[in-house]
Short mmCIF file of C-alpha atoms and ligand atoms in Angstrom, two decimals:
data_model
loop_
_atom_site.label_atom_id
_atom_site.label_comp_id
_atom_site.label_asym_id
_atom_site.label_seq_id
_atom_site.Cartn_x
_atom_site.Cartn_y
_atom_site.Cartn_z
CA MET A 964 0.00 0.00 0.00
CA GLY A 965 2.65 2.52 0.93
CA THR A 966 6.38 2.99 0.64
CA HIS A 967 7.09 1.75 4.14
CA GLY A 968 9.37 -0.95 2.79
CA ARG A 969 12.10 1.64 2.08
CA ARG A 970 13.79 2.06 5.45
CA ARG A 971 16.71 4.30 4.48
CA THR A 972 17.83 7.00 6.88
CA ARG A 973 16.60 10.18 5.25
CA PHE A 974 15.71 13.73 6.04
CA THR A 975 12.02 14.47 5.75
CA PRO A 976 10.86 17.67 4.06
CA ARG A 977 8.87 18.47 7.21
CA ALA A 978 11.91 18.28 9.38
CA MET A 979 14.02 20.27 6.95
CA SER A 980 11.47 23.05 6.58
CA ALA A 981 10.01 23.07 10.08
CA PRO A 982 11.24 25.63 12.57
CA ALA A 983 13.75 24.17 15.00
CA PRO A 984 12.10 23.19 18.31
CA THR A 985 12.79 25.58 21.15
CA LEU A 986 12.22 25.40 24.88
CA ASP A 987 10.00 28.48 24.78
CA SER A 988 7.24 27.15 22.53
CA VAL A 989 5.40 23.96 21.69
CA THR A 990 6.59 22.65 18.31
CA THR A 991 3.18 21.34 17.36
CA ILE A 992 1.42 24.68 17.92
CA ASN A 993 2.03 27.58 15.53
CA PRO A 994 2.67 31.10 16.88
CA ASP A 995 -0.93 32.02 15.98
CA GLY A 996 -2.21 29.17 18.15
CA SER A 997 -3.19 26.89 15.26
CA ARG A 998 -2.16 23.26 15.21
CA ARG A 999 0.95 22.17 13.32
CA PHE A 1000 0.37 18.57 12.38
CA ILE A 1001 3.58 16.55 12.39
CA HIS A 1002 4.42 13.22 10.84
CA PRO A 1003 7.25 11.61 12.80
CA ALA A 1004 9.77 9.88 10.54
CA ASP A 1005 9.96 6.10 10.55
CA VAL A 1006 12.42 4.56 12.94
CA SER A 1007 13.58 1.05 13.64
CA GLY A 1008 15.79 -0.46 16.27
CA PRO A 1009 15.67 -2.63 19.36
CA TRP A 1010 13.71 -0.21 21.54
CA THR A 1011 11.07 0.29 18.83
CA ARG A 1012 10.74 -3.48 18.43
CA TRP A 1013 10.47 -4.11 22.18
CA ARG A 1014 7.92 -1.34 22.60
CA GLY A 1015 5.91 -2.67 19.65
CA ALA A 1016 5.86 -6.18 21.13
CA PHE A 1017 4.95 -4.86 24.58
CA GLY A 1018 2.18 -2.69 23.13
CA LEU A 1019 0.73 -5.71 21.31
CA LEU A 1020 0.80 -7.68 24.56
CA ILE A 1021 -1.06 -4.90 26.38
CA LEU A 1022 -3.64 -4.65 23.61
CA ALA A 1023 -4.12 -8.43 23.65
CA VAL A 1024 -4.59 -8.45 27.44
CA TYR A 1025 -7.07 -5.56 27.23
CA VAL A 1026 -9.13 -7.23 24.52
CA CYS A 1027 -9.02 -10.78 25.95
CA LEU A 1028 -9.52 -10.20 29.70
CA PRO A 1029 -13.35 -9.98 29.64
CA TRP A 1030 -13.50 -13.24 27.68
CA ILE A 1031 -11.53 -15.21 30.28
CA THR A 1032 -13.97 -16.77 32.73
CA ILE A 1033 -13.04 -17.48 36.35
CA ASN A 1034 -15.62 -18.89 38.79
CA GLY A 1035 -18.36 -18.27 36.26
CA PHE A 1036 -17.62 -14.57 35.67
CA PRO A 1037 -15.30 -12.60 33.37
CA ALA A 1038 -11.83 -12.18 34.94
CA VAL A 1039 -12.51 -8.45 35.34
CA PHE A 1040 -16.16 -7.45 35.42
CA LEU A 1041 -17.50 -4.21 36.91
CA ASP A 1042 -21.13 -5.27 37.12
CA LEU A 1043 -22.62 -1.85 37.83
CA ALA A 1044 -26.18 -3.08 37.32
CA HIS A 1045 -25.85 -5.46 40.29
CA ARG A 1046 -23.28 -3.34 42.16
CA GLN A 1047 -20.72 -6.14 42.10
CA PHE A 1048 -17.10 -6.26 41.05
CA HIS A 1049 -15.57 -9.53 39.90
CA PHE A 1050 -11.79 -9.58 39.92
CA PHE A 1051 -9.94 -12.78 39.03
CA GLY A 1052 -12.37 -15.04 40.88
CA LEU A 1053 -13.03 -12.69 43.82
CA THR A 1054 -16.40 -10.99 44.11
CA PHE A 1055 -16.76 -7.63 45.80
CA VAL A 1056 -20.02 -5.93 46.66
CA THR A 1057 -20.64 -2.29 47.55
CA GLN A 1058 -19.79 -2.93 51.21
CA ASP A 1059 -16.30 -4.15 50.22
CA LEU A 1060 -15.41 -1.01 48.32
CA TRP A 1061 -13.01 0.13 51.04
CA VAL A 1062 -10.58 -2.52 49.73
CA ALA A 1063 -10.66 -0.73 46.36
CA PHE A 1064 -9.26 2.36 48.07
CA PHE A 1065 -6.07 0.46 48.86
CA LEU A 1066 -6.00 -1.04 45.36
CA ILE A 1067 -6.29 2.37 43.67
CA SER A 1068 -3.92 4.18 46.03
CA GLY A 1069 -1.48 1.25 45.69
CA LEU A 1070 -1.55 1.61 41.90
CA GLY A 1071 -0.99 5.37 42.28
CA PHE A 1072 2.06 4.85 44.51
CA THR A 1073 3.37 2.18 42.13
CA LEU A 1074 3.24 4.78 39.35
CA PHE A 1075 5.07 7.31 41.57
CA TYR A 1076 7.64 4.65 42.38
CA LEU A 1077 8.19 3.70 38.74
CA THR A 1078 8.49 7.36 37.76
CA ALA A 1079 11.05 8.06 40.47
CA LEU A 1080 13.03 5.03 39.30
CA ALA A 1081 12.58 5.13 35.54
CA GLY A 1082 11.04 8.47 34.54
CA ARG A 1083 8.14 8.31 32.09
CA ILE A 1084 8.34 4.57 31.59
CA TRP A 1085 4.54 4.39 31.90
CA CYS A 1086 3.99 7.03 29.18
CA GLY A 1087 6.42 5.48 26.73
CA TRP A 1088 5.59 1.82 27.21
CA ALA A 1089 2.17 1.21 28.73
CA CYS A 1090 -0.12 4.25 28.52
CA PRO A 1091 -3.14 3.39 26.35
CA GLN A 1092 -2.76 6.69 24.47
CA THR A 1093 0.80 5.76 23.44
CA VAL A 1094 -0.03 2.14 22.68
CA TYR A 1095 -3.05 3.08 20.55
CA LEU A 1096 -1.19 5.85 18.72
CA ASP A 1097 1.71 3.52 17.95
CA PHE A 1098 -0.76 1.14 16.33
CA ILE A 1099 -2.49 4.02 14.52
CA ARG A 1100 0.82 5.34 13.14
CA ARG A 1101 1.80 1.88 11.90
CA LEU A 1102 -1.56 1.61 10.17
CA GLU A 1103 -1.10 5.10 8.69
CA ARG A 1104 2.38 4.24 7.43
CA TRP A 1105 1.06 1.07 5.81
CA LEU A 1106 -1.75 2.98 4.06
CA GLU A 1107 -0.06 6.25 3.11
CA GLY A 1108 3.64 5.56 3.09
CA ASP A 1109 6.52 7.06 5.02
CA ALA A 1110 6.59 10.54 6.59
CA PRO A 1111 7.54 12.47 3.39
CA ALA A 1112 4.78 10.65 1.47
CA ARG A 1113 2.25 11.50 4.19
CA GLU A 1114 3.29 15.13 4.17
CA ARG A 1115 2.96 15.23 0.36
CA LEU A 1116 -0.52 13.80 0.75
CA ASP A 1117 -1.32 16.51 3.33
CA ARG A 1118 -0.36 19.20 0.81
CA MET A 1119 -2.20 17.58 -2.11
CA SER A 1120 -5.59 18.87 -3.17
CA TRP A 1121 -8.51 16.46 -2.76
CA THR A 1122 -7.95 14.23 -5.79
CA GLY A 1123 -9.41 10.76 -6.14
CA GLU A 1124 -6.18 9.26 -4.77
CA LYS A 1125 -6.24 11.41 -1.65
CA LEU A 1126 -9.95 10.74 -1.11
CA ARG A 1127 -9.37 7.00 -1.39
CA LYS A 1128 -6.33 6.93 0.93
CA ARG A 1129 -7.70 9.28 3.56
CA GLY A 1130 -11.19 7.71 3.36
CA THR A 1131 -9.78 4.21 3.91
CA LYS A 1132 -7.64 5.49 6.77
CA TYR A 1133 -10.51 7.24 8.54
CA VAL A 1134 -12.77 4.18 8.18
CA LEU A 1135 -10.07 1.89 9.62
CA PHE A 1136 -9.43 4.36 12.47
CA PHE A 1137 -13.16 4.38 13.15
CA LEU A 1138 -13.31 0.57 13.24
CA PHE A 1139 -10.34 0.44 15.62
CA ALA A 1140 -11.92 3.10 17.87
CA ALA A 1141 -15.27 1.25 17.80
CA LEU A 1142 -13.53 -2.02 18.69
CA LEU A 1143 -11.76 -0.42 21.66
CA ALA A 1144 -14.98 1.24 22.85
CA HIS A 1145 -16.93 -2.04 22.66
CA VAL A 1146 -14.18 -3.87 24.54
CA PHE A 1147 -14.32 -1.14 27.19
CA LEU A 1148 -18.07 -1.61 27.52
CA THR A 1149 -17.56 -5.38 27.88
CA TYR A 1150 -15.77 -4.74 31.19
CA TYR A 1151 -19.10 -3.34 32.48
CA VAL A 1152 -21.68 -5.58 30.83
CA SER A 1153 -19.78 -8.89 30.21
CA PRO A 1154 -19.40 -10.51 26.76
CA ALA A 1155 -22.89 -12.05 27.06
CA GLY A 1156 -24.37 -8.64 27.85
CA LEU A 1157 -22.52 -7.06 24.92
CA LYS A 1158 -23.79 -9.74 22.56
CA ALA A 1159 -27.36 -9.17 23.75
CA MET A 1160 -26.96 -5.43 23.22
CA MET A 1161 -25.43 -5.80 19.77
CA THR A 1162 -28.16 -8.14 18.58
CA GLY A 1163 -30.98 -6.08 20.08
CA PRO A 1164 -32.26 -2.63 19.10
CA PRO A 1165 -30.45 0.40 20.61
CA THR A 1166 -33.76 1.54 22.12
CA ARG A 1167 -33.40 -1.24 24.74
CA HIS A 1168 -30.08 0.12 26.01
CA TRP A 1169 -29.85 3.76 25.11
CA GLY A 1170 -27.33 4.60 27.83
CA SER A 1171 -24.74 2.05 26.65
CA PHE A 1172 -25.39 2.89 23.00
CA VAL A 1173 -24.75 6.62 23.55
CA PHE A 1174 -21.71 5.86 25.72
CA VAL A 1175 -20.08 3.66 23.06
CA PHE A 1176 -20.95 6.16 20.35
CA LEU A 1177 -19.36 9.06 22.27
CA MET A 1178 -16.31 7.02 23.24
CA THR A 1179 -15.78 5.89 19.64
CA ALA A 1180 -16.14 9.48 18.42
CA ALA A 1181 -13.68 10.80 21.03
CA MET A 1182 -11.09 8.16 20.18
CA TRP A 1183 -11.56 8.67 16.44
CA PHE A 1184 -10.98 12.41 16.91
CA ASP A 1185 -7.87 11.58 18.93
CA PHE A 1186 -6.52 9.24 16.25
CA VAL A 1187 -7.31 11.55 13.35
CA TRP A 1188 -6.29 14.91 14.76
CA PHE A 1189 -5.58 15.35 18.46
CA ARG A 1190 -2.82 12.73 18.88
CA GLU A 1191 0.26 13.97 20.79
CA GLN A 1192 -1.68 17.06 21.94
CA PHE A 1193 -3.33 14.80 24.51
CA CYS A 1194 0.07 14.22 26.18
CA ILE A 1195 1.18 17.83 25.77
CA VAL A 1196 -1.88 19.82 26.83
CA LEU A 1197 -4.32 17.43 28.55
CA CYS A 1198 -2.54 14.75 30.55
CA PRO A 1199 -1.87 15.82 34.16
CA TYR A 1200 0.72 13.10 34.69
CA GLY A 1201 3.14 14.79 32.28
CA ARG A 1202 3.09 17.85 34.50
CA LEU A 1203 3.51 15.78 37.65
CA GLN A 1204 6.65 14.06 36.43
CA SER A 1205 8.95 16.99 37.17
CA ALA A 1206 7.92 16.72 40.82
CA LEU A 1207 8.40 12.94 40.86
CA ILE A 1208 11.82 12.53 39.26
CA ASP A 1209 15.22 13.61 40.49
CA ASN A 1210 18.78 13.50 39.16
CA ASP A 1211 18.97 9.75 39.76
CA SER A 1212 15.79 8.82 37.86
CA VAL A 1213 16.41 7.09 34.54
CA VAL A 1214 15.24 9.30 31.68
CA ILE A 1215 15.94 9.57 27.98
CA GLY A 1216 18.58 12.21 27.37
CA TYR A 1217 21.41 13.42 25.25
CA ASP A 1218 25.04 13.11 26.33
CA VAL A 1219 26.11 16.76 26.04
CA LYS A 1220 29.69 16.05 27.10
CA ARG A 1221 30.10 13.54 24.33
CA GLY A 1222 28.01 15.23 21.63
CA GLU A 1223 29.09 18.88 21.84
CA PRO A 1224 30.26 20.86 20.01
CA ARG A 1225 28.22 19.56 17.12
CA GLY A 1226 29.86 19.26 13.75
CA LYS A 1227 29.95 17.26 10.56
CA LYS A 1228 32.06 14.12 10.47
CA GLY A 1229 35.71 15.02 10.22
CA THR A 1230 35.29 18.54 11.64
CA GLU A 1231 38.25 19.37 13.83
CA GLY A 1232 37.34 19.33 17.55
CA ALA A 1233 33.70 18.37 16.93
CA GLY A 1234 31.84 16.07 19.30
CA ASP A 1235 29.93 12.98 18.26
CA CYS A 1236 26.69 14.78 17.30
CA ILE A 1237 26.74 15.52 13.57
CA ASP A 1238 23.58 17.63 13.91
CA CYS A 1239 21.69 15.42 11.47
CA ARG A 1240 18.42 16.16 13.37
CA ARG A 1241 17.35 12.57 12.95
CA CYS A 1242 16.41 12.44 16.65
CA VAL A 1243 14.11 15.44 16.07
CA GLN A 1244 12.46 14.01 12.97
CA VAL A 1245 11.39 10.77 14.66
CA CYS A 1246 10.04 12.47 17.77
CA PRO A 1247 6.24 12.11 17.95
CA THR A 1248 5.95 15.29 20.02
CA GLY A 1249 8.32 17.26 17.80
CA ILE A 1250 10.93 18.18 20.42
CA ASP A 1251 14.71 18.23 20.30
CA ILE A 1252 15.97 16.02 23.11
CA ARG A 1253 19.38 17.72 22.83
CA GLN A 1254 17.82 20.72 24.57
CA GLY A 1255 17.39 18.67 27.74
CA LEU A 1256 14.54 16.86 29.44
CA GLN A 1257 11.21 18.43 28.53
CA MET A 1258 7.64 18.04 29.65
CA GLU A 1259 6.66 16.99 26.09
CA CYS A 1260 8.99 13.96 26.12
CA ILE A 1261 6.85 10.84 26.51
CA GLY A 1262 9.85 8.52 26.83
CA CYS A 1263 9.12 6.60 23.62
CA ALA A 1264 12.84 5.96 22.91
CA ALA A 1265 12.42 6.66 19.17
CA CYS A 1266 15.28 9.18 19.37
CA VAL A 1267 17.49 6.54 21.02
CA ASP A 1268 17.02 4.13 18.13
CA ALA A 1269 17.37 6.94 15.58
CA CYS A 1270 20.66 8.21 17.00
CA ASP A 1271 22.02 4.70 17.55
CA THR A 1272 21.43 4.01 13.84
CA ILE A 1273 23.42 7.13 12.94
CA MET A 1274 26.22 6.25 15.37
CA THR A 1275 26.42 2.73 13.96
CA LYS A 1276 26.76 4.15 10.44
CA LEU A 1277 29.47 6.51 11.65
CA GLU A 1278 31.17 3.59 13.43
CA ARG A 1279 30.96 5.43 16.73
CA PRO A 1280 29.72 3.99 20.04
CA ARG A 1281 25.96 3.91 20.40
CA GLY A 1282 24.27 5.69 23.29
CA LEU A 1283 24.79 9.39 22.45
CA VAL A 1284 21.04 9.57 23.14
CA ARG A 1285 20.17 6.92 25.70
CA TYR A 1286 18.38 5.86 28.87
CA ASP A 1287 20.42 7.26 31.76
CA SER A 1288 20.05 9.46 34.81
CA THR A 1289 20.95 13.15 34.89
CA ASN A 1290 23.80 12.19 37.22
CA GLY A 1291 24.83 9.46 34.78
CA PHE A 1292 24.99 11.98 31.90
CA ALA A 1293 27.11 14.22 34.14
CA GLY A 1294 29.52 11.33 34.76
CA LYS A 1295 28.48 10.96 38.40
CA ALA A 1296 27.55 7.76 40.22
CA ARG A 1297 23.83 6.97 40.26
CA ARG A 1298 22.06 6.22 43.55
CA ILE A 1299 19.16 3.79 43.47
CA LEU A 1300 18.28 3.90 47.17
CA ARG A 1301 17.31 7.47 48.03
CA PRO A 1302 14.73 9.07 50.34
CA ARG A 1303 11.89 9.28 47.81
CA ILE A 1304 12.38 5.66 46.68
CA LEU A 1305 12.38 4.51 50.30
CA LEU A 1306 9.25 6.58 51.00
CA TYR A 1307 7.37 5.27 47.94
CA THR A 1308 8.47 1.70 48.77
CA ALA A 1309 7.17 2.10 52.33
CA LEU A 1310 3.84 3.53 51.10
CA MET A 1311 3.51 0.77 48.51
CA LEU A 1312 4.22 -1.95 51.06
CA LEU A 1313 1.79 -0.35 53.50
CA GLY A 1314 -0.95 -0.27 50.85
CA ALA A 1315 -0.17 -3.86 49.77
CA ALA A 1316 -0.29 -5.06 53.39
CA ALA A 1317 -3.61 -3.27 54.03
CA MET A 1318 -5.07 -4.73 50.83
CA THR A 1319 -3.85 -8.26 51.65
CA TYR A 1320 -5.34 -7.95 55.13
CA GLY A 1321 -8.58 -6.61 53.65
CA LEU A 1322 -8.81 -9.44 51.12
CA SER A 1323 -8.04 -12.11 53.71
CA THR A 1324 -10.69 -10.83 56.11
CA LEU A 1325 -13.29 -10.12 53.46
CA SER A 1326 -16.38 -12.03 54.54
CA PRO A 1327 -18.32 -13.96 51.90
CA ILE A 1328 -21.51 -12.97 53.72
CA THR A 1329 -22.98 -9.62 54.63
CA VAL A 1330 -25.59 -9.73 57.38
CA SER A 1331 -27.84 -7.19 58.99
CA CYS A 1332 -30.31 -7.75 61.79
CA THR A 1333 -32.77 -4.97 62.52
CA ARG A 1334 -35.75 -4.74 64.84
CA VAL A 1335 -39.04 -4.48 62.98
CA GLN A 1336 -40.48 -1.03 63.16
CA GLY A 1337 -43.21 -0.26 65.68
CA VAL A 1338 -43.38 -1.38 69.30
CA PRO A 1339 -40.11 -2.94 70.62
CA PHE A 1340 -41.89 -5.93 72.20
CA VAL A 1341 -45.27 -7.63 72.23
CA LEU A 1342 -46.84 -9.07 75.39
CA ASP A 1343 -48.69 -12.31 74.81
CA GLY A 1344 -50.03 -13.69 78.08
CA ALA A 1345 -47.05 -15.00 80.03
CA THR A 1346 -44.54 -14.45 77.20
CA VAL A 1347 -42.77 -11.52 75.54
CA HIS A 1348 -41.97 -11.44 71.79
CA ASN A 1349 -39.31 -9.38 69.95
CA GLU A 1350 -39.25 -9.50 66.15
CA PHE A 1351 -36.21 -8.84 63.95
CA LEU A 1352 -35.53 -8.87 60.22
CA VAL A 1353 -32.43 -10.87 59.24
CA ARG A 1354 -30.97 -9.90 55.88
CA VAL A 1355 -28.24 -12.11 54.36
CA LEU A 1356 -26.25 -11.25 51.25
CA ASN A 1357 -24.46 -14.21 49.67
CA LYS A 1358 -21.28 -12.91 48.00
CA ARG A 1359 -20.34 -16.27 46.52
CA ASN A 1360 -21.33 -17.16 43.00
CA GLN A 1361 -23.04 -20.38 44.09
CA PRO A 1362 -26.18 -20.81 46.22
CA GLN A 1363 -25.56 -21.37 49.93
CA ARG A 1364 -27.70 -22.47 52.87
CA PHE A 1365 -26.78 -20.46 55.95
CA THR A 1366 -27.42 -21.56 59.51
CA VAL A 1367 -28.97 -19.02 61.87
CA THR A 1368 -28.60 -19.33 65.65
CA VAL A 1369 -29.12 -17.06 68.66
CA GLN A 1370 -26.88 -16.70 71.71
CA GLY A 1371 -27.57 -14.86 74.96
CA GLY A 1372 -30.76 -13.00 75.85
CA PRO A 1373 -33.01 -13.55 78.89
CA PRO A 1374 -33.31 -16.99 80.56
CA GLY A 1375 -35.68 -19.31 78.72
CA LEU A 1376 -35.30 -17.56 75.35
CA THR A 1377 -36.58 -19.46 72.32
CA TRP A 1378 -36.78 -18.35 68.73
CA SER A 1379 -38.64 -19.27 65.59
CA GLY A 1380 -38.46 -18.40 61.93
CA LEU A 1381 -35.12 -19.65 60.63
CA GLN A 1382 -34.47 -22.95 62.38
CA ASP A 1383 -34.02 -24.70 59.03
CA GLY A 1384 -31.49 -22.16 57.88
CA LEU A 1385 -31.72 -19.71 55.05
CA GLU A 1386 -31.09 -20.60 51.39
CA VAL A 1387 -29.68 -17.68 49.42
CA ARG A 1388 -29.08 -17.86 45.67
CA ALA A 1389 -25.66 -17.08 44.17
CA LEU A 1390 -24.82 -13.40 44.72
CA GLY A 1391 -28.37 -12.98 45.95
CA GLU A 1392 -29.97 -11.51 49.00
CA GLU A 1393 -32.74 -12.77 51.30
CA MET A 1394 -34.56 -11.06 54.16
CA ARG A 1395 -36.64 -13.06 56.68
CA PRO A 1396 -38.23 -12.33 60.08
CA ILE A 1397 -37.08 -14.06 63.24
CA VAL A 1398 -39.24 -14.00 66.38
CA LEU A 1399 -37.59 -14.25 69.80
CA THR A 1400 -39.78 -15.33 72.71
CA ALA A 1401 -39.02 -15.29 76.45
CA PRO A 1402 -41.09 -15.90 79.62
CA ARG A 1403 -42.46 -12.59 80.87
CA ALA A 1404 -41.22 -13.39 84.39
CA THR A 1405 -37.56 -13.54 83.31
CA ALA A 1406 -37.57 -10.93 80.54
CA ARG A 1407 -37.80 -7.72 82.52
CA GLY A 1408 -35.50 -4.99 81.12
CA THR A 1409 -32.98 -5.23 78.28
CA PHE A 1410 -30.82 -8.28 77.50
CA PRO A 1411 -27.93 -8.27 75.00
CA LEU A 1412 -27.86 -11.17 72.56
CA GLU A 1413 -26.17 -12.20 69.31
CA VAL A 1414 -27.67 -13.50 66.08
CA LEU A 1415 -25.13 -15.75 64.35
CA VAL A 1416 -25.23 -16.53 60.63
CA THR A 1417 -22.86 -19.35 59.63
CA ALA A 1418 -21.83 -20.29 56.08
CA PRO A 1419 -21.91 -23.98 55.02
CA ASN A 1420 -18.11 -24.21 55.38
CA GLY A 1421 -18.54 -23.54 59.14
CA ARG A 1422 -15.65 -21.04 59.14
CA ASP A 1423 -17.40 -17.92 57.97
CA VAL A 1424 -19.56 -16.74 60.82
CA VAL A 1425 -21.08 -13.27 61.13
CA LYS A 1426 -22.32 -12.17 64.57
CA LYS A 1427 -24.81 -9.34 64.92
CA LYS A 1428 -25.32 -7.79 68.35
CA VAL A 1429 -28.89 -6.82 69.17
CA SER A 1430 -30.87 -6.70 72.39
CA PHE A 1431 -34.03 -8.34 73.67
CA VAL A 1432 -36.38 -5.80 75.20
CA GLY A 1433 -38.97 -6.74 77.77
CA PRO A 1434 -41.35 -4.73 79.94
CA GLY A 1435 -39.61 -2.49 82.50
CA ASN A 1436 -39.22 -3.35 86.19
S1 LIG B 2505 20.45 11.79 15.88
FE1 LIG B 2505 22.28 11.85 17.15
S2 LIG B 2505 23.80 12.71 15.80
FE2 LIG B 2505 21.85 13.19 14.86
S3 LIG B 2505 21.32 15.19 15.69
FE3 LIG B 2505 20.40 13.69 17.05
S4 LIG B 2505 21.92 13.43 18.65
FE4 LIG B 2505 22.98 14.41 16.94
S1 LIG B 2506 12.44 13.15 22.87
FE1 LIG B 2506 12.83 11.03 22.27
S2 LIG B 2506 11.87 9.80 23.88
FE2 LIG B 2506 11.09 11.89 24.09
S3 LIG B 2506 9.17 11.83 22.95
FE3 LIG B 2506 10.76 12.57 21.54
S4 LIG B 2506 11.50 10.72 20.52
FE4 LIG B 2506 10.33 10.05 22.28
#
């Protein structure tokens, strides 16, 4: 389809004619505020290959996870309709949401930790925006050719050829966006729910239909036009990184000591940088990494591969642009253990410990026992009755018969209502009355007692403290 097969190192017209990136302005925005659309040049090399393979793995995991069934549910299923969350065989209900706090804060601290250690490793390797755009750019290259060919097509008037190429591209982008949006919905409705929605009329599920439509449209807009602007002007994490990294964090940078002063090969006294601008041409955010670490750098390592290719051709050591710390570039020793790493490690371990404790103590039953509204007790000749409502939520995805017993209360207490136990369907809820009866002579005042609900395994027991109320003294 395109001219992607020609992988020669070449200068693109865009890079030759474009203004040189500066630290005072965003390369992809013109002085008048309009967008300057850039086509990064093709690049190949080990980092590009590893990132491509890793991106494919992430995409595969994202698409396949809802189709993997564990204990009868998708591996990850946020069942909003039933207020349940299924996560690799565990089922959480609304009451267990406190565990999610530790999960989310733990993920946040893990990101802080990774950033302090390895800079924008998340942005360059795992962020969905980067992974999707990498795929989109590969697709674009396959359809329209290399960067110079794409720029020529940009400048062309709308001939039949341009209509065909751009039309095909936009349709394929739309299909990719629609696929991603439907997969996203599957995490909330399960594959079976998605199938039912897709084979039924939209009028039966307007909310989901509009959601998928809007998500597809937003992603299509991102793929067609917005692209790297998302990282530059929208993403808050890019702005946070300067607070998270220090001189020992691994970032992508340029070895000034080795590269400067720049000069063509053979120039007396010149450093290793021949000022070919190849590292600028391949940059998806249009920056010049030789100007130092910048907020726009998403850590994609394209400039590393680009410069390594040049160095190999010049028979010079690779690594003029490389992964290293600021201290490393300055020729100083790099510290791995430092206060912020120790702090993030401690916070991560704390969160992991709290989550492990939470998961291990998570009860498979939720029980409530409440006095029926109205009078607290009923006098019936020589006896006193108290009535309660026992509500049992079965958090397992198989039906269970729970045993209900009563401990404590006034002497001679008997009870009726749930002697045969309580059968609750999988992930279901049942509410039944229980009537406690005591002789009037012994039930004067208030008596604490416990209602015990025991799961079939005998280990999971929930005790609810209530009190038996009789007539006063
Ligand atoms: S690719 Fe390497 S040699 Fe070329 S300009 Fe960039 S740093 Fe200099
Ligand atoms: S400077 Fe290098 S690592 Fe950073 S975004 Fe540009 S090409 Fe990627």
